[in-house]
Coordinates of C-alpha atoms in Angstrom, one line a residue:
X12 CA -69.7 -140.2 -102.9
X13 CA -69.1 -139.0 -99.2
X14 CA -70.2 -135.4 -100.4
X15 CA -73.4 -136.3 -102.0
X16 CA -74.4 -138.3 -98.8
X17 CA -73.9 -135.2 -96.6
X18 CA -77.2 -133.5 -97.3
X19 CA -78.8 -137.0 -96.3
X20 CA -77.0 -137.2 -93.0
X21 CA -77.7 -133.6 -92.2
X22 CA -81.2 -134.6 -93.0
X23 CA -81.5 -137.9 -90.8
X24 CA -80.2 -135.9 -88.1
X25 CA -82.4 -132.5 -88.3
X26 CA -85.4 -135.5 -87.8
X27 CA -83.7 -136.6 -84.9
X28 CA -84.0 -133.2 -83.8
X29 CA -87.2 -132.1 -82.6
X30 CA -87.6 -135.1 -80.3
X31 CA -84.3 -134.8 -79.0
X32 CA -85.3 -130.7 -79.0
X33 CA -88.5 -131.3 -76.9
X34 CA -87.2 -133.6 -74.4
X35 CA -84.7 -131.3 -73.4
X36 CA -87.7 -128.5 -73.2
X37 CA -89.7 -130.9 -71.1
X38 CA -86.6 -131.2 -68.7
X39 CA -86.2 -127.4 -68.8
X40 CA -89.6 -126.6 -67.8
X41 CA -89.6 -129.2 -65.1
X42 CA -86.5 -127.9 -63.8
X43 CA -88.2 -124.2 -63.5
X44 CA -91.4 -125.4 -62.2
X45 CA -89.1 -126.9 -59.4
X46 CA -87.5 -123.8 -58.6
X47 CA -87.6 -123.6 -55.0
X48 CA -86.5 -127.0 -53.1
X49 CA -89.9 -128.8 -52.4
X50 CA -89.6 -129.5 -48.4
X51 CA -91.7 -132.2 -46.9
X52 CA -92.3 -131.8 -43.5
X53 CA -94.6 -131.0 -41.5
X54 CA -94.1 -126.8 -41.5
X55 CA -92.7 -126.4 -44.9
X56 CA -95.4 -124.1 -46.3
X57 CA -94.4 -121.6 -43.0
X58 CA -90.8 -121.8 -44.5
X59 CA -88.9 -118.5 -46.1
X60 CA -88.2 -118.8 -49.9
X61 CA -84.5 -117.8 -50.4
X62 CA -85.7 -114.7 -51.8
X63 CA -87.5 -114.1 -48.6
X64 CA -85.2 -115.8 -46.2
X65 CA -82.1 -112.9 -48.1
X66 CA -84.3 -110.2 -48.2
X67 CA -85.5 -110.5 -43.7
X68 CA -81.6 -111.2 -43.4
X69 CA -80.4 -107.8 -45.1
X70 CA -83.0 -105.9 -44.1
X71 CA -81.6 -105.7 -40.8
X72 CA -79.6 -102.4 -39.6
X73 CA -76.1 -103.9 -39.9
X74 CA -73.9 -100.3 -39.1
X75 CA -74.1 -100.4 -35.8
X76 CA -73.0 -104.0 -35.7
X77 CA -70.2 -102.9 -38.0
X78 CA -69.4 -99.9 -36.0
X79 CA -69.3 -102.3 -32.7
X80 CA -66.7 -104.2 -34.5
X81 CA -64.9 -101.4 -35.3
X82 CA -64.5 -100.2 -31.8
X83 CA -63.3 -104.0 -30.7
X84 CA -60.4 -103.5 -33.0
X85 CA -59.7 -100.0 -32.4
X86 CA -59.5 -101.2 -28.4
X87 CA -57.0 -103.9 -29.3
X88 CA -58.6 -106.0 -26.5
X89 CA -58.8 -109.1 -28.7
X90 CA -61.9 -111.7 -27.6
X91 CA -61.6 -110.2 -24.5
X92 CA -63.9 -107.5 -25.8
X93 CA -66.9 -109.6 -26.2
X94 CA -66.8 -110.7 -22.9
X95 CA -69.0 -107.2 -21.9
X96 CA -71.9 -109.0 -24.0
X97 CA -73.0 -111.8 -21.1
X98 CA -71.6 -110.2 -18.5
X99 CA -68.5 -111.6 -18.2
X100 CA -65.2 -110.4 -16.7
X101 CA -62.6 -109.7 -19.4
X102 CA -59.6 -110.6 -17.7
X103 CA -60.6 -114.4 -18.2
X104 CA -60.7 -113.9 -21.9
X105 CA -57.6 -111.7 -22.3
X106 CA -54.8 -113.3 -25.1
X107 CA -52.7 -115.4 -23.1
X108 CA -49.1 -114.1 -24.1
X109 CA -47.1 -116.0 -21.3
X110 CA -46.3 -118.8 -24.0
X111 CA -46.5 -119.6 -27.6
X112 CA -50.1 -121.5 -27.3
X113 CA -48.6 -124.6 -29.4
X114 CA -49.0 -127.6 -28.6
X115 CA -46.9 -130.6 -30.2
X116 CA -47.3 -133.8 -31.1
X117 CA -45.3 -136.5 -29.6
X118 CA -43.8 -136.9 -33.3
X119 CA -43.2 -133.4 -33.5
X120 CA -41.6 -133.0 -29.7
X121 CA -38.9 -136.1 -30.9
X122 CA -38.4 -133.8 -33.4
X123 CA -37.5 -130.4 -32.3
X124 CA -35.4 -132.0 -29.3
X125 CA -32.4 -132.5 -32.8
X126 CA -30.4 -129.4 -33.0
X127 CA -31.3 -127.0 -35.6
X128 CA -27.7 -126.4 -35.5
X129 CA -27.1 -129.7 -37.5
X130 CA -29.4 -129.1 -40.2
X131 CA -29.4 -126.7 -42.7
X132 CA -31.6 -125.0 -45.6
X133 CA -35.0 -124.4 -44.1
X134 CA -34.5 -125.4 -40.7
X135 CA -32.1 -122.1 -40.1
X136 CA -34.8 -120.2 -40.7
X137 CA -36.4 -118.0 -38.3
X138 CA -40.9 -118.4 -37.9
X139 CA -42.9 -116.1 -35.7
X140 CA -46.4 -116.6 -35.2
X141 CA -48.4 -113.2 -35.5
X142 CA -51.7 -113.0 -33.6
X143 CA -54.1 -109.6 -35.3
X144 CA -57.5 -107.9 -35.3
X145 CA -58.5 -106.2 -38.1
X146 CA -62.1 -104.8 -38.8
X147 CA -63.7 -106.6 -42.1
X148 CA -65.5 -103.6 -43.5
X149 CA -62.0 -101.8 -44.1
X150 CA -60.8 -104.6 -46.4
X151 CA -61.8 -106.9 -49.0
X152 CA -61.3 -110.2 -47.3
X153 CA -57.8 -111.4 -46.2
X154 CA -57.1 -113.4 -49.0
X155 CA -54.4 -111.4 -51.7
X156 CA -56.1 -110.2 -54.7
X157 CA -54.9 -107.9 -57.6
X158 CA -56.2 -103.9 -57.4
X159 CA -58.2 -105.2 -53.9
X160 CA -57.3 -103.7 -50.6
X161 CA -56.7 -107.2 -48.7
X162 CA -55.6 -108.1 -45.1
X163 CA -53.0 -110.4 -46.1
X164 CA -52.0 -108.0 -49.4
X165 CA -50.9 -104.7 -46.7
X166 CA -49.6 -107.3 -44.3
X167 CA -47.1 -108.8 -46.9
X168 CA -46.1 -105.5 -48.1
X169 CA -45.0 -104.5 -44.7
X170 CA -43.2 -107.7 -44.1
X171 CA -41.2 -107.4 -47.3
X172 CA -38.3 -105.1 -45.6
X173 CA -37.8 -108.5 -43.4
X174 CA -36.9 -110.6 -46.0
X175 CA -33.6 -112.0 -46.4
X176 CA -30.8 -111.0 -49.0
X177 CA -31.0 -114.0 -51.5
X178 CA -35.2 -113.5 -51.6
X179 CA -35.3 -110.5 -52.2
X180 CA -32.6 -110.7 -55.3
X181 CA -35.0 -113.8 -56.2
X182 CA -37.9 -111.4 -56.2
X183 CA -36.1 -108.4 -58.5
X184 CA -35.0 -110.8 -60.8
X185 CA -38.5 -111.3 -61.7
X186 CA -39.2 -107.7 -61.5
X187 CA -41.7 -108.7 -58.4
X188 CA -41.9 -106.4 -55.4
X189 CA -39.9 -107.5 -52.2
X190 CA -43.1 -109.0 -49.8
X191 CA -42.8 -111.6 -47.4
X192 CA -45.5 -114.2 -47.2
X193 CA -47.8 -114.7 -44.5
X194 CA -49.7 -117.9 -43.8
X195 CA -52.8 -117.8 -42.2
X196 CA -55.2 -120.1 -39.9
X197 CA -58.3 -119.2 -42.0
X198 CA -59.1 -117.2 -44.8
X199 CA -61.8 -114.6 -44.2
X200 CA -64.5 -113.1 -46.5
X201 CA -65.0 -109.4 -47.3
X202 CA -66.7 -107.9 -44.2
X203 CA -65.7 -110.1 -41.8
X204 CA -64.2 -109.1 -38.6
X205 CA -61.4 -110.6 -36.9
X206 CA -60.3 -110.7 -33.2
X207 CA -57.5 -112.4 -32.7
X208 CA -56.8 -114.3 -36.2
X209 CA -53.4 -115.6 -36.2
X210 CA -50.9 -116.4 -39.1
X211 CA -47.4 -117.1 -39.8
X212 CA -44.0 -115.4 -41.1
X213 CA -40.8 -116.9 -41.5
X214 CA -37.1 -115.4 -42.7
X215 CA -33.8 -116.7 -42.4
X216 CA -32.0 -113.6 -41.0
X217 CA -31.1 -113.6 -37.7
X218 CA -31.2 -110.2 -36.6
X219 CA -35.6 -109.4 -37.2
X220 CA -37.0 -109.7 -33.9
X221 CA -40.9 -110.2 -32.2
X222 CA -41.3 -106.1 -31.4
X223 CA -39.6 -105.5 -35.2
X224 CA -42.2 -107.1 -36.8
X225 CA -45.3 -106.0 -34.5
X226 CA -43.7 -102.2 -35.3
X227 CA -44.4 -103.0 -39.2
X228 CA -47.8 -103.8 -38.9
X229 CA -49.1 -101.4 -36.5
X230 CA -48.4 -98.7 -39.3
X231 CA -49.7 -100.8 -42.0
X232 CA -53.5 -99.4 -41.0
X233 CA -53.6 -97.9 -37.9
X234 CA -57.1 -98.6 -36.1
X235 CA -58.8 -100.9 -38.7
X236 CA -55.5 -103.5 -38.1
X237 CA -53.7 -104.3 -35.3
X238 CA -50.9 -106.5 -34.4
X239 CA -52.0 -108.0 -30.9
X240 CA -48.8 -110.5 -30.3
X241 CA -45.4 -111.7 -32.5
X242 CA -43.5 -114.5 -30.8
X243 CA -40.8 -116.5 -32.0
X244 CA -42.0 -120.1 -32.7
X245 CA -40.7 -123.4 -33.9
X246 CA -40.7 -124.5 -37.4
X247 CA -43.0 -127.1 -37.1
X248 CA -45.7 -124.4 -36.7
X249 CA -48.4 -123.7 -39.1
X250 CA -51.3 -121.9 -38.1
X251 CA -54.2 -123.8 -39.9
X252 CA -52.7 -127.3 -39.8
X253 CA -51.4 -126.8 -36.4
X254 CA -55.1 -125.6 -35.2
X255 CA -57.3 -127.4 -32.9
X256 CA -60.4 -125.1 -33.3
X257 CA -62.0 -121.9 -34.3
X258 CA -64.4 -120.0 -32.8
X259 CA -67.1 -117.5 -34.5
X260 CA -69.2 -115.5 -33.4
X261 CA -72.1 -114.1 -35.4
X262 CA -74.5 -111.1 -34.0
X263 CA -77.6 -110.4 -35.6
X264 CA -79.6 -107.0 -35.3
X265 CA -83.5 -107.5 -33.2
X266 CA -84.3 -104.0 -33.5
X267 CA -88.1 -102.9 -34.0
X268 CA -86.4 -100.0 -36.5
X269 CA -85.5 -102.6 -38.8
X270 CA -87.8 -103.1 -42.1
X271 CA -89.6 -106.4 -41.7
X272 CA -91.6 -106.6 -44.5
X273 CA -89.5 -108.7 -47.5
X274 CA -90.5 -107.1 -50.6
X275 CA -92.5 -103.6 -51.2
X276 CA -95.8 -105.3 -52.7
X277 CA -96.0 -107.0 -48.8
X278 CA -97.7 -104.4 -46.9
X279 CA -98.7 -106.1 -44.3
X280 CA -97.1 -108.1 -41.6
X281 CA -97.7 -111.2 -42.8
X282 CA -97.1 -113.5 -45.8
X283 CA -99.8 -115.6 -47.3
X284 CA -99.1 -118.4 -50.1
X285 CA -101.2 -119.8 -52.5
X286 CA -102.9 -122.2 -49.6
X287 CA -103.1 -119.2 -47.7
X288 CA -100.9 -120.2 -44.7
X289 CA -99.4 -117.4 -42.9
X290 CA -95.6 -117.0 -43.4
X291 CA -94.1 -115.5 -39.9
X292 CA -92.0 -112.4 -39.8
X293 CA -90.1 -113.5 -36.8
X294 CA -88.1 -115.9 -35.0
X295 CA -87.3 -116.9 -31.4
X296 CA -83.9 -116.8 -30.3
X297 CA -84.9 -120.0 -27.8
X298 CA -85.5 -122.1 -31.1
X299 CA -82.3 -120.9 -32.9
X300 CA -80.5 -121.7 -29.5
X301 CA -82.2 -125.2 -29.3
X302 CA -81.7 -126.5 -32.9
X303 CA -78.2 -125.2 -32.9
X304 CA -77.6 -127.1 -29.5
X305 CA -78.2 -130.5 -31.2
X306 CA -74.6 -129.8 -33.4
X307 CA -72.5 -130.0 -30.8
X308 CA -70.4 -133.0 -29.8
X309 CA -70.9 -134.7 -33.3
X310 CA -68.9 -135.2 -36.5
X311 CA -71.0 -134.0 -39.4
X312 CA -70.7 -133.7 -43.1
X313 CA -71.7 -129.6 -43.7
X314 CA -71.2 -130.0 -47.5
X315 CA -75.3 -128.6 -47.4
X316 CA -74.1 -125.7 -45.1
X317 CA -70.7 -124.8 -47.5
X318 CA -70.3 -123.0 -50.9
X319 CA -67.2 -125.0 -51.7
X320 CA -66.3 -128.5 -50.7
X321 CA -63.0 -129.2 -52.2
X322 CA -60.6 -131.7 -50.8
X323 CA -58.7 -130.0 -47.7
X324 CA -55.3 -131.2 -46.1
X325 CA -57.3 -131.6 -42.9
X326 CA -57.9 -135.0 -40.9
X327 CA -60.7 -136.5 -42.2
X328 CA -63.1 -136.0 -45.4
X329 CA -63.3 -133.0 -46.8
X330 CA -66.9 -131.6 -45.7
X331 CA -66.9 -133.4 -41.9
X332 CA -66.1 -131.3 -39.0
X333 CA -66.7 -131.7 -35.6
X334 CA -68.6 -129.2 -33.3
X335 CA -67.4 -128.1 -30.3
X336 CA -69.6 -125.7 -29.4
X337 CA -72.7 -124.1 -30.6
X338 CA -75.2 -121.6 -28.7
X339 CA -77.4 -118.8 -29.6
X340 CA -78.5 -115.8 -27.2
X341 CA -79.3 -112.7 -26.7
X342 CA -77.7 -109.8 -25.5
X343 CA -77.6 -105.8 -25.9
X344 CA -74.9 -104.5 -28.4
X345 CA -73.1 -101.7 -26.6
X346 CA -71.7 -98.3 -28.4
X347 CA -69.4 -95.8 -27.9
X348 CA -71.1 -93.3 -30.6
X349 CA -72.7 -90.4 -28.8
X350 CA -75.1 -90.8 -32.4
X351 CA -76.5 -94.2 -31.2
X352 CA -78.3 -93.5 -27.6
X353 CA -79.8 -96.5 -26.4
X354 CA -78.3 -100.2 -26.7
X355 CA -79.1 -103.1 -29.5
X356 CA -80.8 -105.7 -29.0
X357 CA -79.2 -108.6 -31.2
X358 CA -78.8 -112.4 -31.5
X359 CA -75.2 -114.0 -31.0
X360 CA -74.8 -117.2 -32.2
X361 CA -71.5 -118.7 -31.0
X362 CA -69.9 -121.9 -32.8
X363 CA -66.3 -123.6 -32.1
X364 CA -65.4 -126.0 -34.5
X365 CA -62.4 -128.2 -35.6
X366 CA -62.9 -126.3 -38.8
X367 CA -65.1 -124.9 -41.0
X368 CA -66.0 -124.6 -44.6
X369 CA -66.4 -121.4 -47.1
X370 CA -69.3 -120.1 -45.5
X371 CA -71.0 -122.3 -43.4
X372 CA -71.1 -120.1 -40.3
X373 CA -73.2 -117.6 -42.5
X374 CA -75.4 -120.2 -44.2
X375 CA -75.7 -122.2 -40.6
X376 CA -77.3 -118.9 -39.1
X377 CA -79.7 -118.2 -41.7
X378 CA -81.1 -121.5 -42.0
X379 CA -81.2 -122.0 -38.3
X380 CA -83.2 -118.2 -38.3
X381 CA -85.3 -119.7 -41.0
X382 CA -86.1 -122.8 -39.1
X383 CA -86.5 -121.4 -36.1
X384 CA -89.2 -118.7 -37.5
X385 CA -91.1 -122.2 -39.5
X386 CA -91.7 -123.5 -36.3
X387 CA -89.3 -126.3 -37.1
X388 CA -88.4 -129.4 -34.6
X389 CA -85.3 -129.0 -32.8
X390 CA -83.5 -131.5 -35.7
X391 CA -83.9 -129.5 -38.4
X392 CA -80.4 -129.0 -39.1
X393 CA -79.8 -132.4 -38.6
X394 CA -82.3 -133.2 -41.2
X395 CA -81.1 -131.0 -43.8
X396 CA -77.7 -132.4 -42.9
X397 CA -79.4 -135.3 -45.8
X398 CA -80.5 -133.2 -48.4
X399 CA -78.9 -133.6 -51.8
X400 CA -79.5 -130.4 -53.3
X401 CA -78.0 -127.2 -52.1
X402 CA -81.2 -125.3 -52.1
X403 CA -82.7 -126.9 -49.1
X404 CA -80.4 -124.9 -46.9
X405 CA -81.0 -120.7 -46.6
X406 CA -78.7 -118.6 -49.0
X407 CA -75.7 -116.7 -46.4
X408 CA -76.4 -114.5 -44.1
X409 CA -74.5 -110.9 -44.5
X410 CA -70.8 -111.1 -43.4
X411 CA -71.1 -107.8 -41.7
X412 CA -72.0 -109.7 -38.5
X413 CA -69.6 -112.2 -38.6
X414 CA -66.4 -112.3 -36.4
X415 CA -63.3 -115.0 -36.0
X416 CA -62.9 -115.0 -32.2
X417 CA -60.1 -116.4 -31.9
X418 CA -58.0 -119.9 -33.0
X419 CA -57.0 -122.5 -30.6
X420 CA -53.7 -124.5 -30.7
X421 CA -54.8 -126.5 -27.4
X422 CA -57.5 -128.6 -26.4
X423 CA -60.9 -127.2 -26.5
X424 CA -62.2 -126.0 -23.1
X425 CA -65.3 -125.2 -22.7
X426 CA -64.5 -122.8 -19.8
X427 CA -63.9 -119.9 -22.3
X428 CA -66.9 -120.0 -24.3
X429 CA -69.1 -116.5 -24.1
X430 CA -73.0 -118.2 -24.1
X431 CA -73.1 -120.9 -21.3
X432 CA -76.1 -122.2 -19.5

């Protein structure tokens, strides 16, 4: 009997179908007419589509920002070498090597005053905090990746000849090549540069010392990475968890030589849509400078800003961070290529934060540039800081001008940031 009823079933439910069928139709075409997130305000038919607002951004002539970066690492100067941007002297921004740059908690401070010599396991062993530059076009990120040519990938490999005895018999017994494993304060995306990123080895032989290590690495890739400073350090130290800030720093291209027209069938230097309002072709580095402004001091959730939002070991919930810092000027890109003979004119954006999420430096600067070019109020970031669908921010800005300054393991002083009043 259940047979026979099986053609009736199938039947009842292919009658179900088409409504069911066209509902999901109507949702579908709904969802496409809606393509583009629908902005209310005042200047939102001035505002970049993200086709637009991708195209401006890698239209710009991003090899001599790459080659600038290049010559920073080459230089080994750290930080220190933006300093020559605004003017400033680069002795007050050289890497301060005098101590360990750690800071401890009152917790942490009862703890390291007991005796290592009392303990055993894990507290023999040996951490040194590693403090490198390393140019981002030359690799494919930090993060370790099979058949990809990653920072932390070469650094490993050369720190494998420091690992102790019982490791490395752990490591051939599973027919895995002897590497050590470096722990850093922030993972960085392919093409970005790195000034003075830090990270993290440990070992339980005695005899590997500071200039041992340093050694390794400097012939790991000589000129695209370079060891700035090993020290020995305590165990307690971890170089993200340990971190009070991060600072980036983001320079975008103003050339004239640079292609401003976003798309071939725009020929002119404007962009008209259907109610024939004029789409702009610029920006002004005063607005980006003034709407970024408005982040700093505050404890925001960037989960509209970030490309990934998953729960983080960090104080406090996992899309909040606090902003330290965050200024936008400009300044003339210097080169030592004989090829390029006059100076760039390009935007930095500097931002120091507590931390920051996958790619919300790179999404924060193109929607501040798209903002800023709308004519937008000087809250505009603050208002998008609301939105509920990801599309309402500006897609990423190239990683080719994006730099990690440098980390911080003390308080934040405002006394080393590169764009002040």
């Amino acid at each position: 009997m259940l047979v026979k009823f099986r053609p009736l079933m199938a039947t009842a439910a292919k009658a179900r179908a088409p409504a069911a069928v066209a509902a999901s139709m109507a949702a579908a075409a709904e969802r496409d007419e809606h393509v583009h997130y629908k902005h209310t305000d005042a200047c939102h038919h001035l505002r970049w589509t993200a086709k637009e607002s991708y195209e401006y951004m890698y239209s710009r002539p991003w090899s001599r920002v790459v080659d600038f970066y290049a010559d920073l690492v080459r230089a080994g100067g750290g930080a220190a070498g933006l300093a020559k941007l605004f003017g400033k002297d680069e002795k007050d921004y050289t890497l301060d090597t005098t101590g360990e740059n750690y800071v401890t908690t009152s917790s942490e401070k009862q703890t390291v005053t007991i005796s290592t010599k009392d303990r055993g396991g894990r507290w023999e062993r040996v951490t040194f905090k590693i403090v490198l530059s390393y140019h981002g076009g030359s690799f494919d990120g930090w993060q370790k990746q099979p058949n990809l040519n990653t920072v932390q990938g070469l650094i490993e490999k050369h720190l494998g000849q420091f690992v102790d005895e019982r490791k490395a018999k752990q490591l051939e017994a599973r027919s895995l090549s002897i590497e050590g494993c470096a722990v850093v304060a922030g993972r960085t995306d392919k093409g970005v540069t790195a000034l003075q990123q830090v990270c993290s080895f440990y070992t339980w032989r005695k005899d590997v010392k500071s200039g041992d290590i340093k050694h390794a690495i400097s012939e790991a890739a000589p000129h695209k990475l370079k060891p700035l400073h090993v020290s020995e350090v305590t165990r307690e130290f971890h170089p993200n968890f340990a971190a009070k800030w991060r600072r980036y720093m983001y320079i975008f291209p103003l050339d004239e030589d640079a292609k401003l027209t976003l798309g071939e069938e725009y020929s002119s230097t404007v962009l008209e849509n259907s109610e024939h309002n004029i789409k702009p072709q610029s920006f002004d580095v005063a607005k980006v400078d003034e709407i970024l402004r408005k982040l700093a001091g505050k404890t925001l959730s960037y989960k509209m800003f970030a490309h990934d939002t998953h729960a983080s070991r960090s104080v406090g919930p996992p899309t909040e961070c606090f902003m330290f810092h965050s200024r936008a000027a400009v300044a003339k890109l210097y080169s030592a290529n004989e090829d390029y003979k006059e100076d760039m004119k390009v935007m930095c954006v500097e931002l120091v934060a507590n931390r920051f999420l996958r790619k919300m430096v790179r999404v924060l600067v193109a929607t501040a540039i798209r903002e800023a070019g709308a004519g937008a109020g000087e809250d505009a970031l603050l208002n998008l800081m609301e939105a509920t669908d990801r599309r309402a921010t500006a897609p990423p800005a190239p990683p080719e001008g994006l730099c990690l300054v440098d980390v911080g393991y003390e308080d934040f002083s405002k006394q080393r940031c590169l764009i002040v009043n």
